[in-house]
Amino acid sequence: MHKPGEIRILALGLIQNGERIFMSQGYDQKEQQTFYRAMGGGVDFGETSLVALQREFQEEIQAELTNIQYLGCLENIFTYNGQHGHEIIQLYKCDFVDLKFYKLEQLEFNEGDRQKIALWVEINRFKSGELQLVPEQFINYL
């Protein structure tokens, strides 16, 4: 996790397959609420957001990406587990190289010392408000 009071730079990838999108599932203990966000992670000093995106997918789920297209930059100010956060997101649209990822329903992976789940979610579940997408601006790219 990043230091409180600092802005975090992230590179996230939206991977769509028909009416589904590949998301990482999260849980806010304080709010007792499940949420979903695109996969990716922090940009390290001296690396581009594109390189960070590719590295994060490789580290977390051993996946290579292709057809990578830059979509834009988002700013997200939020509260998670009672802590204020601020992030700048470099957002990309991309595809998996290995087609096996499109056949999975869900995938467990480790992010640092945390066990997480990535899964395919129907886009209309976010558009209807049934599921929470973070940041909410992602909906404009679906």
CSV table of N, CA and C in Angstrom, one decimal:
chain,number,residue,atom,x,y,z
A,1,MET,N,0.8,-1.2,0.0
A,1,MET,CA,0.0,0.0,0.0
A,1,MET,C,0.9,1.2,0.0
A,2,HIS,N,0.4,2.3,-0.5
A,2,HIS,CA,1.1,3.6,-0.6
A,2,HIS,C,1.0,4.3,0.7
A,3,LYS,N,1.9,5.3,0.9
A,3,LYS,CA,1.9,6.1,2.1
A,3,LYS,C,0.7,7.1,2.2
A,4,PRO,N,0.1,7.2,3.3
A,4,PRO,CA,-1.0,8.2,3.5
A,4,PRO,C,-0.6,9.6,3.1
A,5,GLY,N,-1.4,10.4,2.4
A,5,GLY,CA,-1.1,11.7,2.1
A,5,GLY,C,-0.4,11.8,0.7
A,6,GLU,N,-0.1,10.7,0.1
A,6,GLU,CA,0.6,10.8,-1.2
A,6,GLU,C,-0.4,10.4,-2.3
A,7,ILE,N,-0.2,11.0,-3.5
A,7,ILE,CA,-0.9,10.6,-4.7
A,7,ILE,C,-0.3,9.4,-5.3
A,8,ARG,N,-1.1,8.4,-5.6
A,8,ARG,CA,-0.5,7.2,-6.2
A,8,ARG,C,-0.8,7.2,-7.7
A,9,ILE,N,0.2,6.8,-8.5
A,9,ILE,CA,0.0,6.7,-10.0
A,9,ILE,C,-0.2,5.2,-10.3
A,10,LEU,N,-1.3,5.0,-11.0
A,10,LEU,CA,-1.7,3.6,-11.4
A,10,LEU,C,-1.8,3.4,-12.9
A,11,ALA,N,-1.5,2.2,-13.4
A,11,ALA,CA,-1.8,1.8,-14.8
A,11,ALA,C,-2.8,0.7,-14.7
A,12,LEU,N,-3.9,0.9,-15.3
A,12,LEU,CA,-5.0,-0.2,-15.2
A,12,LEU,C,-5.4,-0.5,-16.6
A,13,GLY,N,-5.8,-1.8,-16.8
A,13,GLY,CA,-6.2,-2.3,-18.1
A,13,GLY,C,-7.6,-2.8,-18.2
A,14,LEU,N,-8.4,-2.3,-19.1
A,14,LEU,CA,-9.8,-2.7,-19.3
A,14,LEU,C,-9.7,-3.8,-20.4
A,15,ILE,N,-10.1,-5.0,-20.0
A,15,ILE,CA,-10.1,-6.1,-20.9
A,15,ILE,C,-11.6,-6.6,-21.1
A,16,GLN,N,-12.1,-6.4,-22.3
A,16,GLN,CA,-13.5,-6.7,-22.5
A,16,GLN,C,-13.6,-7.9,-23.5
A,17,ASN,N,-14.6,-8.8,-23.2
A,17,ASN,CA,-14.9,-9.9,-24.1
A,17,ASN,C,-16.4,-9.9,-24.3
A,18,GLY,N,-16.9,-9.4,-25.4
A,18,GLY,CA,-18.3,-9.3,-25.6
A,18,GLY,C,-18.9,-8.3,-24.6
A,19,GLU,N,-19.9,-8.8,-23.8
A,19,GLU,CA,-20.6,-8.0,-22.8
A,19,GLU,C,-20.0,-8.2,-21.4
A,20,ARG,N,-18.8,-8.8,-21.4
A,20,ARG,CA,-18.1,-9.1,-20.1
A,20,ARG,C,-16.8,-8.2,-20.0
A,21,ILE,N,-16.5,-7.9,-18.8
A,21,ILE,CA,-15.2,-7.2,-18.5
A,21,ILE,C,-14.4,-7.9,-17.4
A,22,PHE,N,-13.1,-8.0,-17.5
A,22,PHE,CA,-12.3,-8.7,-16.5
A,22,PHE,C,-11.9,-7.7,-15.4
A,23,MET,N,-12.3,-8.0,-14.2
A,23,MET,CA,-12.2,-7.1,-13.1
A,23,MET,C,-11.6,-7.8,-11.9
A,24,SER,N,-11.0,-7.0,-11.0
A,24,SER,CA,-10.4,-7.5,-9.7
A,24,SER,C,-11.5,-7.1,-8.7
A,25,GLN,N,-11.8,-8.0,-7.8
A,25,GLN,CA,-12.8,-7.8,-6.8
A,25,GLN,C,-12.1,-7.3,-5.5
A,26,GLY,N,-12.7,-6.3,-4.9
A,26,GLY,CA,-12.2,-5.8,-3.7
A,26,GLY,C,-13.3,-5.7,-2.6
A,27,TYR,N,-12.9,-5.5,-1.4
A,27,TYR,CA,-13.8,-5.4,-0.3
A,27,TYR,C,-13.4,-4.3,0.7
A,28,ASP,N,-14.3,-3.4,1.0
A,28,ASP,CA,-14.0,-2.4,2.0
A,28,ASP,C,-14.6,-2.8,3.3
A,29,GLN,N,-13.7,-3.1,4.2
A,29,GLN,CA,-14.1,-3.7,5.5
A,29,GLN,C,-14.9,-2.7,6.3
A,30,LYS,N,-14.6,-1.4,6.3
A,30,LYS,CA,-15.3,-0.4,7.0
A,30,LYS,C,-16.7,-0.2,6.5
A,31,GLU,N,-16.9,-0.2,5.2
A,31,GLU,CA,-18.2,0.0,4.6
A,31,GLU,C,-18.9,-1.3,4.4
A,32,GLN,N,-18.2,-2.4,4.6
A,32,GLN,CA,-18.7,-3.8,4.4
A,32,GLN,C,-19.4,-3.9,3.0
A,33,GLN,N,-18.6,-3.5,2.0
A,33,GLN,CA,-19.1,-3.4,0.6
A,33,GLN,C,-18.1,-4.0,-0.4
A,34,THR,N,-18.6,-4.8,-1.3
A,34,THR,CA,-17.7,-5.4,-2.3
A,34,THR,C,-17.7,-4.4,-3.5
A,35,PHE,N,-16.6,-4.2,-4.2
A,35,PHE,CA,-16.4,-3.4,-5.3
A,35,PHE,C,-15.5,-4.0,-6.3
A,36,TYR,N,-15.5,-3.5,-7.5
A,36,TYR,CA,-14.7,-4.0,-8.7
A,36,TYR,C,-14.0,-2.9,-9.3
A,37,ARG,N,-12.7,-3.3,-9.7
A,37,ARG,CA,-11.9,-2.3,-10.5
A,37,ARG,C,-11.1,-3.1,-11.5
A,38,ALA,N,-10.6,-2.3,-12.5
A,38,ALA,CA,-9.8,-2.9,-13.5
A,38,ALA,C,-8.5,-3.4,-12.9
A,39,MET,N,-7.9,-4.4,-13.5
A,39,MET,CA,-6.6,-4.9,-13.0
A,39,MET,C,-5.5,-4.0,-13.4
A,40,GLY,N,-4.4,-4.1,-12.7
A,40,GLY,CA,-3.2,-3.3,-12.9
A,40,GLY,C,-2.5,-3.0,-11.6
A,41,GLY,N,-1.8,-1.9,-11.6
A,41,GLY,CA,-1.2,-1.5,-10.3
A,41,GLY,C,-0.3,-0.3,-10.4
A,42,GLY,N,0.5,-0.1,-9.4
A,42,GLY,CA,1.3,1.1,-9.3
A,42,GLY,C,2.4,1.2,-10.3
A,43,VAL,N,2.6,2.4,-10.7
A,43,VAL,CA,3.8,2.8,-11.6
A,43,VAL,C,5.0,3.1,-10.8
A,44,ASP,N,6.0,2.3,-11.0
A,44,ASP,CA,7.3,2.5,-10.2
A,44,ASP,C,8.1,3.7,-10.8
A,45,PHE,N,8.9,4.3,-9.9
A,45,PHE,CA,9.7,5.4,-10.4
A,45,PHE,C,10.6,5.0,-11.5
A,46,GLY,N,10.6,5.7,-12.6
A,46,GLY,CA,11.5,5.4,-13.8
A,46,GLY,C,10.9,4.4,-14.8
A,47,GLU,N,9.6,4.0,-14.6
A,47,GLU,CA,9.0,3.2,-15.6
A,47,GLU,C,7.8,3.9,-16.1
A,48,THR,N,7.5,3.6,-17.4
A,48,THR,CA,6.3,4.2,-18.0
A,48,THR,C,5.1,3.5,-17.5
A,49,SER,N,3.9,4.1,-17.7
A,49,SER,CA,2.7,3.5,-17.3
A,49,SER,C,2.4,2.2,-18.2
A,50,LEU,N,2.8,2.2,-19.4
A,50,LEU,CA,2.7,1.1,-20.3
A,50,LEU,C,3.5,-0.1,-19.8
A,51,VAL,N,4.7,0.1,-19.4
A,51,VAL,CA,5.6,-0.9,-18.9
A,51,VAL,C,5.0,-1.4,-17.5
A,52,ALA,N,4.5,-0.5,-16.7
A,52,ALA,CA,3.9,-0.9,-15.4
A,52,ALA,C,2.7,-1.8,-15.6
A,53,LEU,N,1.8,-1.4,-16.6
A,53,LEU,CA,0.6,-2.2,-16.9
A,53,LEU,C,1.1,-3.7,-17.2
A,54,GLN,N,2.0,-3.8,-18.2
A,54,GLN,CA,2.5,-5.1,-18.6
A,54,GLN,C,3.1,-5.9,-17.4
A,55,ARG,N,3.9,-5.2,-16.6
A,55,ARG,CA,4.6,-5.8,-15.5
A,55,ARG,C,3.5,-6.3,-14.4
A,56,GLU,N,2.5,-5.5,-14.1
A,56,GLU,CA,1.5,-5.9,-13.1
A,56,GLU,C,0.7,-7.1,-13.5
A,57,PHE,N,0.3,-7.2,-14.8
A,57,PHE,CA,-0.4,-8.3,-15.3
A,57,PHE,C,0.5,-9.6,-15.2
A,58,GLN,N,1.7,-9.4,-15.5
A,58,GLN,CA,2.6,-10.6,-15.5
A,58,GLN,C,2.9,-11.0,-14.1
A,59,GLU,N,3.1,-10.1,-13.1
A,59,GLU,CA,3.3,-10.4,-11.7
A,59,GLU,C,2.1,-11.0,-11.1
A,60,GLU,N,0.9,-10.5,-11.3
A,60,GLU,CA,-0.2,-10.9,-10.6
A,60,GLU,C,-0.9,-12.2,-11.2
A,61,ILE,N,-1.0,-12.3,-12.5
A,61,ILE,CA,-1.7,-13.4,-13.0
A,61,ILE,C,-0.9,-14.1,-14.1
A,62,GLN,N,0.3,-13.8,-14.3
A,62,GLN,CA,1.2,-14.4,-15.4
A,62,GLN,C,0.6,-14.3,-16.7
A,63,ALA,N,0.1,-13.1,-17.0
A,63,ALA,CA,-0.6,-12.9,-18.3
A,63,ALA,C,0.1,-11.8,-19.2
A,64,GLU,N,0.3,-12.1,-20.4
A,64,GLU,CA,0.8,-11.1,-21.4
A,64,GLU,C,-0.4,-10.4,-22.1
A,65,LEU,N,-0.1,-9.1,-22.4
A,65,LEU,CA,-1.2,-8.3,-23.0
A,65,LEU,C,-0.8,-8.0,-24.5
A,66,THR,N,-1.9,-7.8,-25.2
A,66,THR,CA,-1.7,-7.4,-26.6
A,66,THR,C,-2.8,-6.3,-27.0
A,67,ASN,N,-2.7,-5.7,-28.2
A,67,ASN,CA,-3.6,-4.7,-28.6
A,67,ASN,C,-3.8,-3.6,-27.6
A,68,ILE,N,-2.7,-3.2,-27.0
A,68,ILE,CA,-2.8,-2.2,-25.9
A,68,ILE,C,-3.0,-0.8,-26.5
A,69,GLN,N,-4.1,-0.1,-26.0
A,69,GLN,CA,-4.4,1.2,-26.5
A,69,GLN,C,-4.7,2.1,-25.3
A,70,TYR,N,-4.0,3.3,-25.3
A,70,TYR,CA,-4.2,4.2,-24.2
A,70,TYR,C,-5.6,4.9,-24.4
A,71,LEU,N,-6.4,4.9,-23.3
A,71,LEU,CA,-7.7,5.5,-23.3
A,71,LEU,C,-7.8,6.9,-22.7
A,72,GLY,N,-7.0,7.1,-21.6
A,72,GLY,CA,-7.0,8.4,-21.0
A,72,GLY,C,-6.5,8.3,-19.6
A,73,CYS,N,-6.6,9.5,-19.0
A,73,CYS,CA,-6.1,9.7,-17.6
A,73,CYS,C,-7.3,10.1,-16.7
A,74,LEU,N,-7.5,9.4,-15.6
A,74,LEU,CA,-8.5,9.6,-14.6
A,74,LEU,C,-7.9,10.0,-13.3
A,75,GLU,N,-8.6,10.9,-12.6
A,75,GLU,CA,-8.2,11.2,-11.2
A,75,GLU,C,-9.3,10.7,-10.3
A,76,ASN,N,-8.9,10.0,-9.2
A,76,ASN,CA,-9.8,9.4,-8.3
A,76,ASN,C,-9.5,9.8,-6.8
A,77,ILE,N,-10.4,10.5,-6.2
A,77,ILE,CA,-10.2,10.8,-4.8
A,77,ILE,C,-11.3,10.0,-4.0
A,78,PHE,N,-10.9,9.2,-3.1
A,78,PHE,CA,-11.8,8.2,-2.5
A,78,PHE,C,-11.5,7.9,-1.0
A,79,THR,N,-12.3,7.1,-0.4
A,79,THR,CA,-12.1,6.6,0.9
A,79,THR,C,-12.2,5.1,0.9
A,80,TYR,N,-11.2,4.4,1.4
A,80,TYR,CA,-11.1,2.9,1.4
A,80,TYR,C,-10.7,2.5,2.8
A,81,ASN,N,-11.5,1.6,3.4
A,81,ASN,CA,-11.3,1.2,4.8
A,81,ASN,C,-11.1,2.3,5.7
A,82,GLY,N,-11.8,3.4,5.5
A,82,GLY,CA,-11.7,4.6,6.4
A,82,GLY,C,-10.5,5.5,6.1
A,83,GLN,N,-9.7,5.2,5.2
A,83,GLN,CA,-8.5,6.0,4.9
A,83,GLN,C,-8.8,6.8,3.5
A,84,HIS,N,-8.4,8.0,3.5
A,84,HIS,CA,-8.5,8.8,2.3
A,84,HIS,C,-7.4,8.4,1.3
A,85,GLY,N,-7.8,8.4,0.0
A,85,GLY,CA,-6.8,8.0,-1.0
A,85,GLY,C,-7.0,9.0,-2.2
A,86,HIS,N,-5.9,9.1,-3.0
A,86,HIS,CA,-5.9,9.9,-4.1
A,86,HIS,C,-5.0,9.2,-5.2
A,87,GLU,N,-5.6,9.0,-6.3
A,87,GLU,CA,-4.8,8.3,-7.4
A,87,GLU,C,-5.0,8.9,-8.7
A,88,ILE,N,-4.0,8.9,-9.5
A,88,ILE,CA,-4.0,9.3,-10.9
A,88,ILE,C,-3.9,8.0,-11.7
A,89,ILE,N,-4.9,7.7,-12.6
A,89,ILE,CA,-5.0,6.4,-13.3
A,89,ILE,C,-4.7,6.6,-14.8
A,90,GLN,N,-3.7,5.9,-15.3
A,90,GLN,CA,-3.4,5.8,-16.7
A,90,GLN,C,-4.2,4.6,-17.2
A,91,LEU,N,-5.2,4.8,-18.0
A,91,LEU,CA,-6.1,3.7,-18.3
A,91,LEU,C,-5.9,3.3,-19.8
A,92,TYR,N,-5.8,1.9,-19.9
A,92,TYR,CA,-5.6,1.3,-21.2
A,92,TYR,C,-6.7,0.3,-21.5
A,93,LYS,N,-7.0,0.1,-22.8
A,93,LYS,CA,-7.8,-1.0,-23.3
A,93,LYS,C,-6.8,-2.0,-23.8
A,94,CYS,N,-7.0,-3.3,-23.5
A,94,CYS,CA,-6.1,-4.3,-24.0
A,94,CYS,C,-6.8,-5.7,-24.0
A,95,ASP,N,-6.0,-6.6,-24.5
A,95,ASP,CA,-6.5,-8.0,-24.7
A,95,ASP,C,-5.5,-8.9,-24.1
A,96,PHE,N,-5.9,-10.1,-23.7
A,96,PHE,CA,-5.0,-11.2,-23.3
A,96,PHE,C,-4.4,-11.8,-24.6
A,97,VAL,N,-3.1,-12.2,-24.5
A,97,VAL,CA,-2.4,-13.0,-25.5
A,97,VAL,C,-2.9,-14.4,-25.5
A,98,ASP,N,-2.9,-15.0,-24.3
A,98,ASP,CA,-3.3,-16.4,-24.1
A,98,ASP,C,-4.9,-16.5,-24.0
A,99,LEU,N,-5.5,-17.1,-24.9
A,99,LEU,CA,-6.9,-17.2,-25.0
A,99,LEU,C,-7.5,-18.0,-23.8
A,100,LYS,N,-6.7,-18.7,-23.0
A,100,LYS,CA,-7.2,-19.5,-21.8
A,100,LYS,C,-7.9,-18.5,-20.8
A,101,PHE,N,-7.4,-17.3,-20.8
A,101,PHE,CA,-8.0,-16.3,-19.8
A,101,PHE,C,-9.4,-16.0,-20.1
A,102,TYR,N,-9.8,-16.1,-21.4
A,102,TYR,CA,-11.2,-15.8,-21.7
A,102,TYR,C,-12.2,-16.9,-21.4
A,103,LYS,N,-11.6,-18.1,-21.1
A,103,LYS,CA,-12.4,-19.2,-20.7
A,103,LYS,C,-12.6,-19.4,-19.2
A,104,LEU,N,-11.9,-18.6,-18.4
A,104,LEU,CA,-12.0,-18.7,-17.0
A,104,LEU,C,-13.2,-18.0,-16.5
A,105,GLU,N,-13.8,-18.5,-15.4
A,105,GLU,CA,-14.9,-17.7,-14.8
A,105,GLU,C,-14.2,-16.7,-13.8
A,106,GLN,N,-13.3,-17.3,-13.0
A,106,GLN,CA,-12.5,-16.4,-12.0
A,106,GLN,C,-11.2,-17.0,-11.8
A,107,LEU,N,-10.3,-16.2,-11.2
A,107,LEU,CA,-8.9,-16.6,-11.0
A,107,LEU,C,-8.4,-16.0,-9.7
A,108,GLU,N,-7.9,-16.8,-8.8
A,108,GLU,CA,-7.3,-16.3,-7.6
A,108,GLU,C,-5.9,-15.9,-7.8
A,109,PHE,N,-5.4,-14.8,-7.2
A,109,PHE,CA,-4.0,-14.4,-7.3
A,109,PHE,C,-3.6,-13.6,-6.0
A,110,ASN,N,-2.3,-13.4,-5.9
A,110,ASN,CA,-1.8,-12.7,-4.8
A,110,ASN,C,-1.4,-11.3,-5.2
A,111,GLU,N,-1.7,-10.3,-4.4
A,111,GLU,CA,-1.2,-9.0,-4.6
A,111,GLU,C,-0.5,-8.6,-3.3
A,112,GLY,N,0.8,-8.8,-3.3
A,112,GLY,CA,1.6,-8.6,-2.1
A,112,GLY,C,1.3,-9.8,-1.2
A,113,ASP,N,0.8,-9.5,0.0
A,113,ASP,CA,0.4,-10.6,1.0
A,113,ASP,C,-1.1,-10.8,1.0
A,114,ARG,N,-1.8,-10.1,0.1
A,114,ARG,CA,-3.3,-10.3,0.1
A,114,ARG,C,-3.7,-11.3,-1.0
A,115,GLN,N,-4.7,-12.1,-0.7
A,115,GLN,CA,-5.3,-13.0,-1.6
A,115,GLN,C,-6.4,-12.3,-2.3
A,116,LYS,N,-6.5,-12.3,-3.7
A,116,LYS,CA,-7.5,-11.6,-4.4
A,116,LYS,C,-8.2,-12.5,-5.4
A,117,ILE,N,-9.2,-12.0,-6.0
A,117,ILE,CA,-10.0,-12.7,-7.0
A,117,ILE,C,-10.2,-11.8,-8.2
A,118,ALA,N,-9.9,-12.3,-9.4
A,118,ALA,CA,-10.2,-11.6,-10.7
A,118,ALA,C,-11.3,-12.4,-11.4
A,119,LEU,N,-12.2,-11.8,-12.0
A,119,LEU,CA,-13.3,-12.5,-12.6
A,119,LEU,C,-13.9,-11.7,-13.8
A,120,TRP,N,-14.6,-12.4,-14.6
A,120,TRP,CA,-15.4,-11.8,-15.7
A,120,TRP,C,-16.8,-11.4,-15.1
A,121,VAL,N,-17.1,-10.2,-15.4
A,121,VAL,CA,-18.4,-9.6,-14.9
A,121,VAL,C,-19.2,-9.0,-16.1
A,122,GLU,N,-20.5,-9.3,-16.1
A,122,GLU,CA,-21.3,-8.7,-17.1
A,122,GLU,C,-21.4,-7.2,-17.0
A,123,ILE,N,-21.1,-6.5,-18.0
A,123,ILE,CA,-21.0,-5.0,-18.0
A,123,ILE,C,-22.3,-4.4,-17.5
A,124,ASN,N,-23.5,-5.0,-17.9
A,124,ASN,CA,-24.8,-4.4,-17.6
A,124,ASN,C,-25.0,-4.4,-16.1
A,125,ARG,N,-24.3,-5.2,-15.3
A,125,ARG,CA,-24.4,-5.2,-13.8
A,125,ARG,C,-23.8,-4.0,-13.2
A,126,PHE,N,-22.9,-3.4,-13.9
A,126,PHE,CA,-22.3,-2.1,-13.5
A,126,PHE,C,-23.2,-0.9,-13.9
A,127,LYS,N,-23.7,-1.0,-15.2
A,127,LYS,CA,-24.5,0.0,-15.7
A,127,LYS,C,-25.8,0.1,-15.0
A,128,SER,N,-26.4,-1.0,-14.5
A,128,SER,CA,-27.6,-1.0,-13.7
A,128,SER,C,-27.5,-0.5,-12.3
A,129,GLY,N,-26.2,-0.5,-11.8
A,129,GLY,CA,-25.9,-0.1,-10.4
A,129,GLY,C,-26.0,-1.3,-9.5
A,130,GLU,N,-26.2,-2.5,-10.0
A,130,GLU,CA,-26.2,-3.7,-9.2
A,130,GLU,C,-24.9,-3.9,-8.5
A,131,LEU,N,-23.8,-3.7,-9.2
A,131,LEU,CA,-22.4,-3.8,-8.7
A,131,LEU,C,-21.7,-2.5,-8.7
A,132,GLN,N,-20.8,-2.3,-7.8
A,132,GLN,CA,-20.1,-1.0,-7.7
A,132,GLN,C,-18.8,-1.1,-8.4
A,133,LEU,N,-18.6,-0.2,-9.4
A,133,LEU,CA,-17.4,-0.1,-10.2
A,133,LEU,C,-16.6,1.1,-9.7
A,134,VAL,N,-15.3,0.9,-9.4
A,134,VAL,CA,-14.5,2.0,-8.9
A,134,VAL,C,-13.2,2.2,-9.8
A,135,PRO,N,-12.9,3.4,-10.1
A,135,PRO,CA,-13.7,4.6,-9.9
A,135,PRO,C,-14.9,4.6,-10.8
A,136,GLU,N,-16.0,5.3,-10.5
A,136,GLU,CA,-17.2,5.3,-11.2
A,136,GLU,C,-17.0,5.7,-12.7
A,137,GLN,N,-16.0,6.6,-12.9
A,137,GLN,CA,-15.7,7.1,-14.3
A,137,GLN,C,-15.4,6.0,-15.3
A,138,PHE,N,-15.0,4.8,-14.8
A,138,PHE,CA,-14.8,3.6,-15.7
A,138,PHE,C,-16.0,3.3,-16.6
A,139,ILE,N,-17.2,3.6,-16.1
A,139,ILE,CA,-18.4,3.3,-16.8
A,139,ILE,C,-18.4,4.0,-18.2
A,140,ASN,N,-17.8,5.1,-18.3
A,140,ASN,CA,-17.7,5.9,-19.6
A,140,ASN,C,-16.9,5.2,-20.6
A,141,TYR,N,-16.1,4.2,-20.2
A,141,TYR,CA,-15.2,3.5,-21.2
A,141,TYR,C,-15.7,2.1,-21.6
A,142,LEU,N,-16.9,1.7,-21.0
A,142,LEU,CA,-17.4,0.4,-21.3
A,142,LEU,C,-18.5,0.5,-22.4
